[in-house]
XYZ file of C-alpha atoms in Angstrom:
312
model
C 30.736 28.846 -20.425
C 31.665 26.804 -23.471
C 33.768 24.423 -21.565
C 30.662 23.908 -19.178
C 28.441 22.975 -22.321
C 30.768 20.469 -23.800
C 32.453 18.949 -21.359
C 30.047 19.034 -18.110
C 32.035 16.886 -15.860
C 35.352 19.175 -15.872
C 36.227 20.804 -12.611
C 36.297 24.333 -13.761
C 39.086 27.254 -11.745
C 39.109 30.437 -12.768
C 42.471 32.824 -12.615
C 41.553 36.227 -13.354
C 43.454 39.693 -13.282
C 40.166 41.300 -13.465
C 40.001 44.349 -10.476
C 35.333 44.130 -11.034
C 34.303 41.383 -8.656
C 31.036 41.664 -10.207
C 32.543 40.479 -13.213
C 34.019 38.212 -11.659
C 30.894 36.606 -9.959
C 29.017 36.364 -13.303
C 31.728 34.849 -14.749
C 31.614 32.133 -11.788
C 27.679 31.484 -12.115
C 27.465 31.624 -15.701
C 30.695 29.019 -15.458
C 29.991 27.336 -12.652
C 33.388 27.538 -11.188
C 34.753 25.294 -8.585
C 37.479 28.140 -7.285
C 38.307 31.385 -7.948
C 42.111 32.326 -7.540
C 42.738 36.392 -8.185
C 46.672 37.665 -9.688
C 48.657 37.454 -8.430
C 48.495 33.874 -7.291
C 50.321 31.889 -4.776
C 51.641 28.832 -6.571
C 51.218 26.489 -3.461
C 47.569 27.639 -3.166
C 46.992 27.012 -6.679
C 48.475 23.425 -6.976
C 46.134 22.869 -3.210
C 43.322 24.008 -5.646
C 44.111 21.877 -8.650
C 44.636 18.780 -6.146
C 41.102 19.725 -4.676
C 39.464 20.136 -8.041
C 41.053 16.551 -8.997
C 39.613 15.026 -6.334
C 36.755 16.646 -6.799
C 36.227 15.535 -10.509
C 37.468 11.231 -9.182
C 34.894 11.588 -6.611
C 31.954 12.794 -9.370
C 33.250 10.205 -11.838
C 32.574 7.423 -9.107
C 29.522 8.786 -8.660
C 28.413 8.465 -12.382
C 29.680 5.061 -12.030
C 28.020 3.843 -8.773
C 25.139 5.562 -10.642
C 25.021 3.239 -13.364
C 25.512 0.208 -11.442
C 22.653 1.384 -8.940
C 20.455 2.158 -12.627
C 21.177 -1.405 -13.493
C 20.396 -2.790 -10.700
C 17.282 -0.962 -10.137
C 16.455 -2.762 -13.722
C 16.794 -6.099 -12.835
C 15.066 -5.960 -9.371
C 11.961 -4.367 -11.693
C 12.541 -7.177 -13.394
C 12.191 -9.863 -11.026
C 10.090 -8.143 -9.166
C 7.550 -8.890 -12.410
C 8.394 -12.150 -13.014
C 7.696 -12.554 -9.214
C 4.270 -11.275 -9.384
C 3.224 -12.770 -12.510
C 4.424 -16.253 -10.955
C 2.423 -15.879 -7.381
C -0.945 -14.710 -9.883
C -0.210 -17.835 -11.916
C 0.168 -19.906 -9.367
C -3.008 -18.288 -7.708
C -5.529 -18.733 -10.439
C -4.143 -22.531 -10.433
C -4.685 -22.723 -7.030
C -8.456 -21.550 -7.407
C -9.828 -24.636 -9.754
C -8.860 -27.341 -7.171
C -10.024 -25.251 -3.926
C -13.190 -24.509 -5.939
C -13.397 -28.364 -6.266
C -13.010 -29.417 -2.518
C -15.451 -26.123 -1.200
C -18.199 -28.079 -3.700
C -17.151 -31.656 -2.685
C -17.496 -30.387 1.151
C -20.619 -28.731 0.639
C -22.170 -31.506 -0.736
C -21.282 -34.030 1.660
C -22.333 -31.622 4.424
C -25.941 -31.502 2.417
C -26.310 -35.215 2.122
C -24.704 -36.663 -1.163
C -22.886 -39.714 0.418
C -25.134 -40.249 3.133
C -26.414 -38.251 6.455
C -23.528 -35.895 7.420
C -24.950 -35.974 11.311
C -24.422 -39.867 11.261
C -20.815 -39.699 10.236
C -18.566 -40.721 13.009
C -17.993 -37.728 15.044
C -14.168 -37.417 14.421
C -14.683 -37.872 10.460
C -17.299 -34.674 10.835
C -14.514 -33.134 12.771
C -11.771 -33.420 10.983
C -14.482 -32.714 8.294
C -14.985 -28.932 9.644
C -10.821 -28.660 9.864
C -10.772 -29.148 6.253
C -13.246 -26.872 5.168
C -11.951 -23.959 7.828
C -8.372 -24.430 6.191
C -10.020 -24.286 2.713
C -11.889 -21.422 3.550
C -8.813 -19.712 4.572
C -6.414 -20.902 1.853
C -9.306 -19.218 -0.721
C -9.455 -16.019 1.115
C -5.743 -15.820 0.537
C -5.627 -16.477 -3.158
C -8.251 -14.623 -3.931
C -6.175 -11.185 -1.676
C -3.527 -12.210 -4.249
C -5.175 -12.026 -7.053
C -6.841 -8.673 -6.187
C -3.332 -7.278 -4.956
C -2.073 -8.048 -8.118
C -4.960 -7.495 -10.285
C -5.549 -3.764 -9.013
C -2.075 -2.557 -8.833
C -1.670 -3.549 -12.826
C -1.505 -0.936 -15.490
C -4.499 -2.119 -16.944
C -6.782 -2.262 -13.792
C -9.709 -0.235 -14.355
C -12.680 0.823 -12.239
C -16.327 0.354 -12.936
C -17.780 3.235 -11.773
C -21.360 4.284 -12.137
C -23.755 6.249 -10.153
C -24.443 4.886 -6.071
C -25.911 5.844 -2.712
C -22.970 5.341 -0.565
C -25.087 4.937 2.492
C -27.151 2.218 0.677
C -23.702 0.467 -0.140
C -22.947 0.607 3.599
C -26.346 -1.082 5.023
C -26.117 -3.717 2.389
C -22.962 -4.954 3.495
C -24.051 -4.671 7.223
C -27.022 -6.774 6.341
C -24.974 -9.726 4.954
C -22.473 -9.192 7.834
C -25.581 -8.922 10.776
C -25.576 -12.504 11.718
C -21.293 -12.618 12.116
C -21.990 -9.484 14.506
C -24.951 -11.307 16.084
C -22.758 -14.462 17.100
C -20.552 -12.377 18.839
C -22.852 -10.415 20.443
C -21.122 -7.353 19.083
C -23.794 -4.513 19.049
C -23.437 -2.245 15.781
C -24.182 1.633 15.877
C -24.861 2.945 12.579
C -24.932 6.808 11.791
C -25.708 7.573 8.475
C -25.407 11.593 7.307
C -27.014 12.496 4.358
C -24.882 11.546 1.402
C -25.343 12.358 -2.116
C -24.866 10.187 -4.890
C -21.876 9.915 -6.269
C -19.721 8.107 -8.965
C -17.961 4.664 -7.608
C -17.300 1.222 -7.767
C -19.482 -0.194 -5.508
C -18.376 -3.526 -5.965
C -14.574 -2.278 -5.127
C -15.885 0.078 -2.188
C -18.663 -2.736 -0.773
C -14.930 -4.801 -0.676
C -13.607 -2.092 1.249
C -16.519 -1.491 3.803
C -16.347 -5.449 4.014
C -12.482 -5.898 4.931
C -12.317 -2.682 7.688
C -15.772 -4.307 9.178
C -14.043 -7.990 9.294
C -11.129 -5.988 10.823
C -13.035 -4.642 13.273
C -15.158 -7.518 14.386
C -11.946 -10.325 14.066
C -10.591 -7.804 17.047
C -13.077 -6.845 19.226
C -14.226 -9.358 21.941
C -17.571 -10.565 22.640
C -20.329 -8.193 23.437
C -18.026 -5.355 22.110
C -19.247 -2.437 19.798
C -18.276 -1.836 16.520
C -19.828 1.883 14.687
C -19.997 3.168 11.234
C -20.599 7.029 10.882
C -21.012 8.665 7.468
C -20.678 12.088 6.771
C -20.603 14.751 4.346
C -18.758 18.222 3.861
C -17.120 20.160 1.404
C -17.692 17.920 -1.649
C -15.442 14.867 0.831
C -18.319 11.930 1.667
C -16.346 10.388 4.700
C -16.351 7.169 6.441
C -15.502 5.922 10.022
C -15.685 2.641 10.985
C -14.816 2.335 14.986
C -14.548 -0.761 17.161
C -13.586 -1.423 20.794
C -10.883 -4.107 19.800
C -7.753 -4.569 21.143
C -6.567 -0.999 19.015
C -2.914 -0.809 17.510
C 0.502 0.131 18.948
C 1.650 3.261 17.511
C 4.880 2.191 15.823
C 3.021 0.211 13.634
C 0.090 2.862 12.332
C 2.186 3.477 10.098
C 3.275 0.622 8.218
C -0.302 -1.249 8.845
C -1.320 -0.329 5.358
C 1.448 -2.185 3.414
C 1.591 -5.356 1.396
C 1.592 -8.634 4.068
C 1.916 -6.632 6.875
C 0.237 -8.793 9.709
C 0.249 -6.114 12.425
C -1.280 -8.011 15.969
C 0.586 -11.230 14.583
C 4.161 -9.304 14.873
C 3.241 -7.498 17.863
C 1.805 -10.443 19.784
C 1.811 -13.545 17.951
C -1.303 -14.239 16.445
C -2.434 -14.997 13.068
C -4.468 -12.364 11.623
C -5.547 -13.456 8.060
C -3.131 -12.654 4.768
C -1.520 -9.041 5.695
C -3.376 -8.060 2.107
C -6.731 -6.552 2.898
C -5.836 -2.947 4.244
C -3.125 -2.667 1.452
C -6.071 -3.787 -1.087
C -7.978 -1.103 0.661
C -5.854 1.860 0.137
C -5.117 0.403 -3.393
C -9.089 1.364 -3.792
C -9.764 4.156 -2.299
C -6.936 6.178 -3.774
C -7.617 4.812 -7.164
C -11.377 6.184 -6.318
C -9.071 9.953 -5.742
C -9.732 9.088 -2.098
C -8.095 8.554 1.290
C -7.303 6.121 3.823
C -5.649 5.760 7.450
C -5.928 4.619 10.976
C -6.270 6.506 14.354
C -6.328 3.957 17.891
C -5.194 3.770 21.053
C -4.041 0.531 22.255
C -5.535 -1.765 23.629
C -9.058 0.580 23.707
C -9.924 0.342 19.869
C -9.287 1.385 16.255
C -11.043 3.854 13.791
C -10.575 3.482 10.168
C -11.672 6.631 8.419
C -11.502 7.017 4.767
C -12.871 10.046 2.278
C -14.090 9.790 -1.237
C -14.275 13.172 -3.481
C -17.927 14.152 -4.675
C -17.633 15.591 -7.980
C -19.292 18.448 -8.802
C -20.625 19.526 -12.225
């Protein structure tokens, strides 16, 4: 017992006379032998012990070693892994000024500032709408950075205060009606009765925003997309179904992670940044909530994710 508290690492064998195996046992769990050898011994079993208990004891020190190394190397990748981050939300915010510049310089031409946009030569308005689309989508990526960074740092904090969910959920639907409109999607809405609760609504309205982008980006024209509310056992929960093209099943569960572009690996298509559903999940579990995916492919996805009522 004294050997095991100062020296840890030593391969302990114990060579008793001792007739009470009980004894015996105790002493081997107190000790935490390697091998116990009873008198009288067999010298060739006792030097196949020793050679054991030596290998034993190189093959622990390695370990310790390739411990260490791992340790260190789990350091530095933490490391860069910061620097990394801090550089792509540097690099975002600079990106924002200048895109924020060409979005107002676009908008203004479009409104009339250098002249009537509708008698610009038809490829200038066209190549025109090119620049703006690509704007539009360099933006949406730099601001998912930014919020993938921002919300998974230490010092990201929630605003919560007192909301109707179900209010939060036809407010965004109103601002998204004319998107669904164009595609002649038609929306069903099912709203249980909800209390209030304590939120972010500007955090969940983001969240209700991406999964309905998701589902209307992937369903085709004169599809259906529904949202269906629901409350039970202190859980408000969410669904938000479309009749899209769905999800393979190999990739439910990895659809959630940082720039994972799910259709575009499985069929080649762009789908946006790969950041939205991972900002999702980011916000809903912060909120004590959660998040995931059920669809069969090819017929449509459903999004479903819970946020805890608290009770006084």
């Amino acid at each position: 017992e004294k050997i095991r508290e100062t020296k840890p690492q030593v391969i302990r064998i114990l060579l008793t006379g001792y007739a009470d195996i009980k004894a015996a046992e105790d002493a081997i769990n107190k000790s935490e032998v390697f091998r116990f050898i009873s008198k009288p011994w067999n010298d060739e079993e006792l030097l196949f012990t020793i050679n054991d208990g030596i290998k034993l004891y190189d093959l622990k020190e390695e370990n310790i070693k390739l411990l260490e190394v791992t340790q260190k190397q789990n350091e530095e990748l933490k490391k860069l892994d910061k620097l990394k981050d801090e550089f792509i939300s540097n690099v975002s915010h600079e990106l924002r000024t200048p895109l924020n510049s060409m979005n107002m310089i676009m908008s203004n031409i479009k409104v009339g500032i250098a002249g009537d946009y509708n008698q610009f030569p038809e490829k200038l308005r066209e190549y025109m709408e090119i620049m703006e689309h690509n704007n539009s989508s360099l933006m949406l990526l730099v601001n998912d950075l930014l919020d993938i960074f921002k919300i998974n740092s230490p010092d990201f904090k929630l605003v919560y205060e007192l909301a109707d969910f179900n209010d939060i959920i036809k407010k965004e639907l109103d601002d998204m009606k004319i998107q669904f409109e164009t595609k002649n999607i038609t929306l069903e809405t099912i709203l249980g009765q909800c209390p209030n609760l304590e939120l972010d609504p500007m955090r969940i309205r983001q969240v209700i925003r991406n999964l309905l982008s998701n589902a209307l980006k992937f369903t085709n024209f004169e599809g259906k997309v529904s949202v269906i509310t629901s409350f039970e056992d202190n859980t408000i929960t969410c669904k938000i179904s479309d009749t899209g093209i769905g999800i393979e099943p190999d990739f439910l569960t990895v659809i959630f992670e940082r720039f994972r572009q799910v259709v575009e690996e499985a069929e080649g298509k762009p789908t946006g940044t790969g950041l939205g559903l991972s900002i999702c999940q980011k916000i809903i579990e912060l909120h004590g909530g959660k998040i995931w995916a059920e669809s069969e492919y090819n017929k449509g996805s459903t999004f479903i994710f819970t946020l805890p009522v608290k009770t006084q």
